[in-house]
PDB file of C-alpha atoms and ligand atoms in Angstrom:
ATOM      1  CA  UNK I   1     134.492 105.357  79.086  1.00 83.00           C
ATOM      2  CA  UNK I   2     130.828 105.643  80.008  1.00 95.00           C
ATOM      3  CA  UNK I   3     130.040 107.106  83.421  1.00 95.00           C
ATOM      4  CA  UNK I   4     127.635 105.070  85.510  1.00 96.00           C
ATOM      5  CA  UNK I   5     124.267 106.729  86.040  1.00 97.00           C
ATOM      6  CA  UNK I   6     121.862 105.726  88.807  1.00 98.00           C
ATOM      7  CA  UNK I   7     118.434 107.359  88.720  1.00 98.00           C
ATOM      8  CA  UNK I   8     115.653 106.998  91.274  1.00 98.00           C
ATOM      9  CA  UNK I   9     112.155 106.929  89.796  1.00 98.00           C
ATOM     10  CA  UNK I  10     109.883 107.758  92.705  1.00 98.00           C
ATOM     11  CA  UNK I  11     106.733 107.315  90.601  1.00 98.00           C
ATOM     12  CA  UNK I  12     103.572 108.548  92.373  1.00 98.00           C
ATOM     13  CA  UNK I  13     105.132 108.488  95.829  1.00 98.00           C
ATOM     14  CA  UNK I  14     106.191 111.114  98.388  1.00 98.00           C
ATOM     15  CA  UNK I  15     104.490 114.354  99.303  1.00 98.00           C
ATOM     16  CA  UNK I  16     106.790 117.353  99.033  1.00 97.00           C
ATOM     17  CA  UNK I  17     107.372 117.099 102.788  1.00 98.00           C
ATOM     18  CA  UNK I  18     108.415 113.451 102.505  1.00 98.00           C
ATOM     19  CA  UNK I  19     110.535 114.289  99.473  1.00 98.00           C
ATOM     20  CA  UNK I  20     112.465 116.895 101.453  1.00 98.00           C
ATOM     21  CA  UNK I  21     113.118 114.368 104.229  1.00 98.00           C
ATOM     22  CA  UNK I  22     114.411 111.764 101.792  1.00 98.00           C
ATOM     23  CA  UNK I  23     116.602 114.184  99.848  1.00 98.00           C
ATOM     24  CA  UNK I  24     118.183 115.580 102.988  1.00 98.00           C
ATOM     25  CA  UNK I  25     119.328 112.096 103.970  1.00 98.00           C
ATOM     26  CA  UNK I  26     120.543 111.294 100.443  1.00 98.00           C
ATOM     27  CA  UNK I  27     122.569 114.508 100.349  1.00 98.00           C
ATOM     28  CA  UNK I  28     124.327 113.547 103.544  1.00 98.00           C
ATOM     29  CA  UNK I  29     124.860 109.876 102.659  1.00 97.00           C
ATOM     30  CA  UNK I  30     126.060 110.470  99.105  1.00 97.00           C
ATOM     31  CA  UNK I  31     128.059 113.678  99.463  1.00 97.00           C
ATOM     32  CA  UNK I  32     131.412 111.978  98.889  1.00 95.00           C
ATOM     33  CA  UNK I  33     130.414 110.065  95.762  1.00 95.00           C
ATOM     34  CA  UNK I  34     132.217 111.348  92.685  1.00 93.00           C
ATOM     35  CA  UNK I  35     132.318 108.332  90.384  1.00 93.00           C
ATOM     36  CA  UNK I  36     128.598 108.028  89.619  1.00 96.00           C
ATOM     37  CA  UNK I  37     125.986 110.365  88.145  1.00 97.00           C
ATOM     38  CA  UNK I  38     123.120 110.408  90.654  1.00 98.00           C
ATOM     39  CA  UNK I  39     119.600 111.521  89.692  1.00 98.00           C
ATOM     40  CA  UNK I  40     116.327 111.637  91.641  1.00 98.00           C
ATOM     41  CA  UNK I  41     112.968 111.911  89.873  1.00 99.00           C
ATOM     42  CA  UNK I  42     110.283 113.025  92.341  1.00 98.00           C
ATOM     43  CA  UNK I  43     106.679 113.699  91.330  1.00 98.00           C
ATOM     44  CA  UNK I  44     105.989 117.140  89.778  1.00 98.00           C
ATOM     45  CA  UNK I  45     104.633 118.528  93.061  1.00 98.00           C
ATOM     46  CA  UNK I  46     107.971 118.083  94.843  1.00 98.00           C
ATOM     47  CA  UNK I  47     110.300 119.256  92.064  1.00 98.00           C
ATOM     48  CA  UNK I  48     110.688 122.853  93.219  1.00 98.00           C
ATOM     49  CA  UNK I  49     111.494 122.014  96.831  1.00 98.00           C
ATOM     50  CA  UNK I  50     113.871 119.224  95.848  1.00 98.00           C
ATOM     51  CA  UNK I  51     115.526 121.470  93.271  1.00 98.00           C
ATOM     52  CA  UNK I  52     116.321 124.059  95.943  1.00 98.00           C
ATOM     53  CA  UNK I  53     117.852 121.378  98.155  1.00 98.00           C
ATOM     54  CA  UNK I  54     120.041 120.017  95.367  1.00 98.00           C
ATOM     55  CA  UNK I  55     121.785 123.266  94.460  1.00 97.00           C
ATOM     56  CA  UNK I  56     125.559 122.700  94.536  1.00 96.00           C
ATOM     57  CA  UNK I  57     125.288 119.017  95.368  1.00 98.00           C
ATOM     58  CA  UNK I  58     126.324 115.931  93.394  1.00 98.00           C
ATOM     59  CA  UNK I  59     122.683 114.863  92.926  1.00 98.00           C
ATOM     60  CA  UNK I  60     120.729 115.999  89.880  1.00 98.00           C
ATOM     61  CA  UNK I  61     117.040 116.425  89.356  1.00 98.00           C
ATOM     62  CA  UNK I  62     114.787 114.549  86.937  1.00 99.00           C
ATOM     63  CA  UNK I  63     111.075 114.687  86.122  1.00 98.00           C
ATOM     64  CA  UNK I  64     108.867 111.734  85.228  1.00 98.00           C
ATOM     65  CA  UNK I  65     107.266 113.070  82.066  1.00 98.00           C
ATOM     66  CA  UNK I  66     107.097 116.084  79.748  1.00 98.00           C
ATOM     67  CA  UNK I  67     104.493 117.273  77.249  1.00 98.00           C
ATOM     68  CA  UNK I  68     105.549 118.048  73.664  1.00 98.00           C
ATOM     69  CA  UNK I  69     103.900 121.444  73.181  1.00 98.00           C
ATOM     70  CA  UNK I  70     105.582 124.625  74.449  1.00 97.00           C
ATOM     71  CA  UNK I  71     102.504 126.153  76.115  1.00 98.00           C
ATOM     72  CA  UNK I  72      98.770 126.580  75.631  1.00 98.00           C
ATOM     73  CA  UNK I  73      95.421 124.959  76.336  1.00 98.00           C
ATOM     74  CA  UNK I  74      96.613 121.522  77.497  1.00 98.00           C
ATOM     75  CA  UNK I  75      95.017 121.169  80.912  1.00 98.00           C
ATOM     76  CA  UNK I  76      97.070 119.073  83.282  1.00 97.00           C
ATOM     77  CA  UNK I  77     100.233 118.945  81.164  1.00 98.00           C
ATOM     78  CA  UNK I  78     103.748 120.241  81.925  1.00 98.00           C
ATOM     79  CA  UNK I  79     106.037 121.819  79.307  1.00 98.00           C
ATOM     80  CA  UNK I  80     109.784 121.285  79.001  1.00 98.00           C
ATOM     81  CA  UNK I  81     110.500 124.981  79.582  1.00 98.00           C
ATOM     82  CA  UNK I  82     108.674 124.795  82.938  1.00 98.00           C
ATOM     83  CA  UNK I  83     110.895 121.917  84.018  1.00 98.00           C
ATOM     84  CA  UNK I  84     114.042 123.592  82.781  1.00 98.00           C
ATOM     85  CA  UNK I  85     113.157 126.777  84.624  1.00 98.00           C
ATOM     86  CA  UNK I  86     113.128 125.058  88.026  1.00 98.00           C
ATOM     87  CA  UNK I  87     116.418 123.222  87.552  1.00 98.00           C
ATOM     88  CA  UNK I  88     115.313 119.884  86.119  1.00 98.00           C
ATOM     89  CA  UNK I  89     118.089 118.196  84.094  1.00 98.00           C
ATOM     90  CA  UNK I  90     116.646 114.796  83.156  1.00 98.00           C
ATOM     91  CA  UNK I  91     113.223 113.508  82.175  1.00 98.00           C
ATOM     92  CA  UNK I  92     111.952 109.929  82.075  1.00 98.00           C
ATOM     93  CA  UNK I  93     110.101 109.261  78.810  1.00 98.00           C
ATOM     94  CA  UNK I  94     108.097 106.245  77.674  1.00 97.00           C
ATOM     95  CA  UNK I  95     108.061 104.370  80.971  1.00 97.00           C
ATOM     96  CA  UNK I  96     106.138 101.106  80.613  1.00 96.00           C
ATOM     97  CA  UNK I  97     103.573 102.321  83.149  1.00 97.00           C
ATOM     98  CA  UNK I  98     102.840 105.244  80.847  1.00 97.00           C
ATOM     99  CA  UNK I  99     102.688 102.928  77.831  1.00 96.00           C
ATOM    100  CA  UNK I 100     100.393 100.565  79.726  1.00 95.00           C
ATOM    101  CA  UNK I 101      98.054 102.945  81.577  1.00 96.00           C
ATOM    102  CA  UNK I 102      98.265 106.291  79.772  1.00 97.00           C
ATOM    103  CA  UNK I 103      98.251 105.416  76.085  1.00 96.00           C
ATOM    104  CA  UNK I 104     101.903 106.258  75.488  1.00 97.00           C
ATOM    105  CA  UNK I 105     103.025 105.125  72.020  1.00 97.00           C
ATOM    106  CA  UNK I 106     106.288 105.203  70.068  1.00 97.00           C
ATOM    107  CA  UNK I 107     105.004 108.349  68.332  1.00 97.00           C
ATOM    108  CA  UNK I 108     104.307 110.220  71.579  1.00 98.00           C
ATOM    109  CA  UNK I 109     107.631 109.022  72.969  1.00 98.00           C
ATOM    110  CA  UNK I 110     109.366 110.536  69.960  1.00 98.00           C
ATOM    111  CA  UNK I 111     107.516 113.855  70.391  1.00 98.00           C
ATOM    112  CA  UNK I 112     108.409 114.015  74.079  1.00 98.00           C
ATOM    113  CA  UNK I 113     112.082 113.294  73.321  1.00 98.00           C
ATOM    114  CA  UNK I 114     112.083 116.217  70.862  1.00 98.00           C
ATOM    115  CA  UNK I 115     110.524 118.514  73.463  1.00 98.00           C
ATOM    116  CA  UNK I 116     113.070 117.442  76.069  1.00 98.00           C
ATOM    117  CA  UNK I 117     116.029 118.071  73.752  1.00 98.00           C
ATOM    118  CA  UNK I 118     114.637 121.431  72.706  1.00 98.00           C
ATOM    119  CA  UNK I 119     114.687 122.445  76.360  1.00 98.00           C
ATOM    120  CA  UNK I 120     118.115 120.956  77.059  1.00 98.00           C
ATOM    121  CA  UNK I 121     116.736 118.188  79.243  1.00 98.00           C
ATOM    122  CA  UNK I 122     118.368 114.757  79.038  1.00 98.00           C
ATOM    123  CA  UNK I 123     115.722 112.179  78.126  1.00 98.00           C
ATOM    124  CA  UNK I 124     115.877 108.818  79.881  1.00 98.00           C
ATOM    125  CA  UNK I 125     113.966 106.788  77.314  1.00 98.00           C
ATOM    126  CA  UNK I 126     112.497 103.487  78.525  1.00 98.00           C
ATOM    127  CA  UNK I 127     112.013 100.400  76.381  1.00 98.00           C
ATOM    128  CA  UNK I 128     111.266  96.811  77.344  1.00 97.00           C
ATOM    129  CA  UNK I 129     109.175  93.736  76.694  1.00 96.00           C
ATOM    130  CA  UNK I 130     106.311  92.193  78.687  1.00 94.00           C
ATOM    131  CA  UNK I 131     106.380  88.667  80.096  1.00 92.00           C
ATOM    132  CA  UNK I 132     104.047  87.455  77.360  1.00 93.00           C
ATOM    133  CA  UNK I 133     106.339  88.903  74.710  1.00 95.00           C
ATOM    134  CA  UNK I 134     109.435  87.344  76.310  1.00 94.00           C
ATOM    135  CA  UNK I 135     107.757  83.958  76.548  1.00 92.00           C
ATOM    136  CA  UNK I 136     106.747  84.190  72.894  1.00 95.00           C
ATOM    137  CA  UNK I 137     110.405  84.901  71.974  1.00 96.00           C
ATOM    138  CA  UNK I 138     109.442  88.402  70.902  1.00 97.00           C
ATOM    139  CA  UNK I 139     111.916  90.310  73.097  1.00 97.00           C
ATOM    140  CA  UNK I 140     114.253  91.487  70.329  1.00 98.00           C
ATOM    141  CA  UNK I 141     111.374  92.277  67.970  1.00 98.00           C
ATOM    142  CA  UNK I 142     109.655  94.408  70.625  1.00 98.00           C
ATOM    143  CA  UNK I 143     112.876  96.243  71.471  1.00 98.00           C
ATOM    144  CA  UNK I 144     113.555  96.864  67.770  1.00 98.00           C
ATOM    145  CA  UNK I 145     110.048  98.198  67.252  1.00 98.00           C
ATOM    146  CA  UNK I 146     110.213 100.546  70.255  1.00 97.00           C
ATOM    147  CA  UNK I 147     113.686 101.656  69.243  1.00 96.00           C
ATOM    148  CA  UNK I 148     112.842 102.303  65.601  1.00 95.00           C
ATOM    149  CA  UNK I 149     109.562 104.032  66.475  1.00 95.00           C
ATOM    150  CA  UNK I 150     110.604 106.125  69.452  1.00 96.00           C
ATOM    151  CA  UNK I 151     114.034 107.096  68.144  1.00 94.00           C
ATOM    152  CA  UNK I 152     113.000 107.804  64.560  1.00 91.00           C
ATOM    153  CA  UNK I 153     114.536 110.855  62.952  1.00 92.00           C
ATOM    154  CA  UNK I 154     117.209 111.798  65.477  1.00 96.00           C
ATOM    155  CA  UNK I 155     120.767 112.683  64.469  1.00 96.00           C
ATOM    156  CA  UNK I 156     123.832 111.117  66.132  1.00 96.00           C
ATOM    157  CA  UNK I 157     124.383 114.448  67.937  1.00 96.00           C
ATOM    158  CA  UNK I 158     120.872 114.214  69.367  1.00 97.00           C
ATOM    159  CA  UNK I 159     121.079 110.563  70.323  1.00 97.00           C
ATOM    160  CA  UNK I 160     124.301 111.327  72.218  1.00 97.00           C
ATOM    161  CA  UNK I 161     122.274 113.571  74.522  1.00 97.00           C
ATOM    162  CA  UNK I 162     120.019 110.693  75.607  1.00 98.00           C
ATOM    163  CA  UNK I 163     120.107 107.866  78.102  1.00 98.00           C
ATOM    164  CA  UNK I 164     118.303 104.624  77.279  1.00 98.00           C
ATOM    165  CA  UNK I 165     116.725 102.484  80.004  1.00 98.00           C
ATOM    166  CA  UNK I 166     116.060  98.826  79.271  1.00 97.00           C
ATOM    167  CA  UNK I 167     113.258  97.830  81.594  1.00 97.00           C
ATOM    168  CA  UNK I 168     111.698  94.405  81.086  1.00 96.00           C
ATOM    169  CA  UNK I 169     108.100  94.968  82.174  1.00 94.00           C
ATOM    170  CA  UNK I 170     107.978  91.599  83.992  1.00 92.00           C
ATOM    171  CA  UNK I 171     110.803  92.725  86.270  1.00 92.00           C
ATOM    172  CA  UNK I 172     109.294  96.067  87.299  1.00 92.00           C
ATOM    173  CA  UNK I 173     108.023  96.125  90.862  1.00 87.00           C
ATOM    174  CA  UNK I 174     107.795  92.334  90.916  1.00 88.00           C
ATOM    175  CA  UNK I 175     110.975  91.495  92.788  1.00 83.00           C
ATOM    176  CA  UNK I 176     111.986  89.429  89.732  1.00 83.00           C
ATOM    177  CA  UNK I 177     115.187  90.907  88.349  1.00 83.00           C
ATOM    178  CA  UNK I 178     116.428  89.841  84.966  1.00 87.00           C
ATOM    179  CA  UNK I 179     119.616  87.883  85.471  1.00 94.00           C
ATOM    180  CA  UNK I 180     122.708  89.881  84.622  1.00 95.00           C
ATOM    181  CA  UNK I 181     123.133  87.689  81.524  1.00 96.00           C
ATOM    182  CA  UNK I 182     119.534  88.195  80.371  1.00 95.00           C
ATOM    183  CA  UNK I 183     119.922  91.944  80.795  1.00 97.00           C
ATOM    184  CA  UNK I 184     123.335  92.051  79.108  1.00 97.00           C
ATOM    185  CA  UNK I 185     121.974  90.166  76.108  1.00 97.00           C
ATOM    186  CA  UNK I 186     119.329  92.830  75.486  1.00 98.00           C
ATOM    187  CA  UNK I 187     121.675  95.730  76.281  1.00 98.00           C
ATOM    188  CA  UNK I 188     124.099  94.373  73.705  1.00 98.00           C
ATOM    189  CA  UNK I 189     121.276  94.082  71.219  1.00 98.00           C
ATOM    190  CA  UNK I 190     120.301  97.727  71.858  1.00 98.00           C
ATOM    191  CA  UNK I 191     123.906  98.803  71.376  1.00 98.00           C
ATOM    192  CA  UNK I 192     124.022  96.859  68.116  1.00 98.00           C
ATOM    193  CA  UNK I 193     120.889  98.679  66.949  1.00 98.00           C
ATOM    194  CA  UNK I 194     122.593 101.956  67.860  1.00 97.00           C
ATOM    195  CA  UNK I 195     125.722 100.918  65.946  1.00 97.00           C
ATOM    196  CA  UNK I 196     123.773 100.091  62.822  1.00 96.00           C
ATOM    197  CA  UNK I 197     121.877 103.351  62.920  1.00 96.00           C
ATOM    198  CA  UNK I 198     124.441 105.848  64.235  1.00 95.00           C
ATOM    199  CA  UNK I 199     127.839 104.185  63.851  1.00 96.00           C
ATOM    200  CA  UNK I 200     130.169 102.452  66.274  1.00 96.00           C
ATOM    201  CA  UNK I 201     131.661 105.525  67.926  1.00 96.00           C
ATOM    202  CA  UNK I 202     128.316 107.062  68.806  1.00 96.00           C
ATOM    203  CA  UNK I 203     126.902 103.739  70.005  1.00 97.00           C
ATOM    204  CA  UNK I 204     129.843 103.223  72.356  1.00 97.00           C
ATOM    205  CA  UNK I 205     129.202 106.547  74.067  1.00 97.00           C
ATOM    206  CA  UNK I 206     125.516 106.086  74.859  1.00 98.00           C
ATOM    207  CA  UNK I 207     124.588 104.978  78.328  1.00 98.00           C
ATOM    208  CA  UNK I 208     122.089 102.167  78.701  1.00 98.00           C
ATOM    209  CA  UNK I 209     120.591 101.700  82.153  1.00 98.00           C
ATOM    210  CA  UNK I 210     118.877  98.562  83.388  1.00 97.00           C
ATOM    211  CA  UNK I 211     115.621  98.869  85.339  1.00 96.00           C
ATOM    212  CA  UNK I 212     113.442  96.304  87.112  1.00 95.00           C
ATOM    213  CA  UNK I 213     113.758  95.319  90.775  1.00 94.00           C
ATOM    214  CA  UNK I 214     117.266  96.711  91.166  1.00 96.00           C
ATOM    215  CA  UNK I 215     118.469  96.371  94.763  1.00 96.00           C
ATOM    216  CA  UNK I 216     121.717  96.903  96.691  1.00 97.00           C
ATOM    217  CA  UNK I 217     122.282  93.121  96.407  1.00 96.00           C
ATOM    218  CA  UNK I 218     122.069  92.828  92.628  1.00 95.00           C
ATOM    219  CA  UNK I 219     123.444  96.133  91.300  1.00 96.00           C
ATOM    220  CA  UNK I 220     127.077  95.080  91.359  1.00 95.00           C
ATOM    221  CA  UNK I 221     126.600  92.077  89.109  1.00 95.00           C
ATOM    222  CA  UNK I 222     124.398  94.058  86.759  1.00 96.00           C
ATOM    223  CA  UNK I 223     126.816  96.927  86.250  1.00 95.00           C
ATOM    224  CA  UNK I 224     129.752  94.578  85.851  1.00 95.00           C
ATOM    225  CA  UNK I 225     128.241  93.581  82.485  1.00 96.00           C
ATOM    226  CA  UNK I 226     129.871  95.192  79.446  1.00 96.00           C
ATOM    227  CA  UNK I 227     126.826  97.068  78.183  1.00 97.00           C
ATOM    228  CA  UNK I 228     125.039  97.945  81.454  1.00 97.00           C
ATOM    229  CA  UNK I 229     125.885 101.506  82.431  1.00 97.00           C
ATOM    230  CA  UNK I 230     123.680 102.110  85.429  1.00 97.00           C
ATOM    231  CA  UNK I 231     120.161 101.629  86.701  1.00 98.00           C
ATOM    232  CA  UNK I 232     116.726 103.170  86.826  1.00 98.00           C
ATOM    233  CA  UNK I 233     115.503 102.277  90.287  1.00 98.00           C
ATOM    234  CA  UNK I 234     111.860 102.332  91.405  1.00 97.00           C
ATOM    235  CA  UNK I 235     110.922 100.765  94.759  1.00 97.00           C
ATOM    236  CA  UNK I 236     114.435 100.752  96.197  1.00 98.00           C
ATOM    237  CA  UNK I 237     114.816 104.490  95.518  1.00 98.00           C
ATOM    238  CA  UNK I 238     112.088 105.353  98.022  1.00 98.00           C
ATOM    239  CA  UNK I 239     114.302 104.640 101.026  1.00 98.00           C
ATOM    240  CA  UNK I 240     117.512 106.571 101.519  1.00 98.00           C
ATOM    241  CA  UNK I 241     119.320 103.529 102.812  1.00 98.00           C
ATOM    242  CA  UNK I 242     118.688 101.242  99.847  1.00 98.00           C
ATOM    243  CA  UNK I 243     119.201 103.960  97.210  1.00 98.00           C
ATOM    244  CA  UNK I 244     122.474 105.078  98.804  1.00 98.00           C
ATOM    245  CA  UNK I 245     123.684 101.479  98.959  1.00 98.00           C
ATOM    246  CA  UNK I 246     122.884 100.972  95.278  1.00 98.00           C
ATOM    247  CA  UNK I 247     124.902 104.074  94.378  1.00 98.00           C
ATOM    248  CA  UNK I 248     127.800 103.167  96.659  1.00 97.00           C
ATOM    249  CA  UNK I 249     127.915  99.587  95.393  1.00 96.00           C
ATOM    250  CA  UNK I 250     128.764 101.067  91.988  1.00 93.00           C
ATOM    251  CA  UNK I 251     131.821 102.921  93.299  1.00 86.00           C
ATOM    252  CA  UNK I 252     134.963 100.811  93.492  1.00 75.00           C
ATOM    253  CA  UNK I 253     136.585 103.068  96.062  1.00 52.00           C
ATOM    254  CA  UNK I 254     133.572 102.997  98.342  1.00 52.00           C
ATOM    255  CA  UNK I 255     132.946  99.252  98.197  1.00 39.00           C
TER     256      UNK I 255
HETATM  257  P1  PGA S   1     111.294  98.843  90.311  1.00 93.88           P
HETATM  258  O1  PGA S   1     110.884  99.913  89.178  1.00 93.88           O
HETATM  259  O2  PGA S   1     112.746  99.133  90.665  1.00 93.88           O
HETATM  260  O3  PGA S   1     110.367  99.106  91.463  1.00 93.88           O
HETATM  261  O4  PGA S   1     111.122  97.492  89.717  1.00 93.88           O
HETATM  262  C1  PGA S   1     111.762 100.299  88.161  1.00 93.88           C
HETATM  263  C2  PGA S   1     111.104 101.288  87.246  1.00 93.88           C
HETATM  264  O5  PGA S   1     109.902 101.144  86.989  1.00 93.88           O
HETATM  265  O6  PGA S   1     111.738 102.237  86.751  1.00 93.88           O
END
């Protein structure tokens, strides 16, 4: 059985003051949820405050990036040990916005994953195709390339410590969600790639989240698909109400 994981990617939103406000409401609204792993990923500047608020709660903390070196002259970068030290448990790696705007490549994704694992952070590794690639029937080829590049050289034990997020770029922040069937098709393909590389048992244990315009209204159908094990939520994670509804819509007993 794979536990559902819902993570909020706040991107470059929320001052630390606003982050505190949002987390206080989430703590109250979600305190009874036991069936779902809940993660919030604020910007670096709010991590410490949010970390303090999340002590002994059912919500865990994630960061949005990590650098691959341990320390040194890398102005503006953040090391895994720094994140670990303030209570961060997860880190988003290879988000399409980083690939698109900040020269992220499969090679840098792989280095960041290594750094995360070294510091006992769970990487949430994002892969996904653009609209142009989908329209050119390149979806599977793009996913295979990102998978083979970013995940090169990891053992089954290491891959088991990761979460994969399938995020079709055309669905991010556009209001256009992939249909549950479109998403399932790619999730199944990713699980098949995992099976080929790491064996059936390992592949069955790895959680694959969907990301791209997830809302309270569409989460239920998405997670009812065999290979969709949760969501990476952008826009709808910025309001307590919509994020809480997404989480609660995943819990049978709370429906
Ligand atoms: P969105 O973003 O939910 O706003 O589409 C998802 C993401 O980029 O992780």
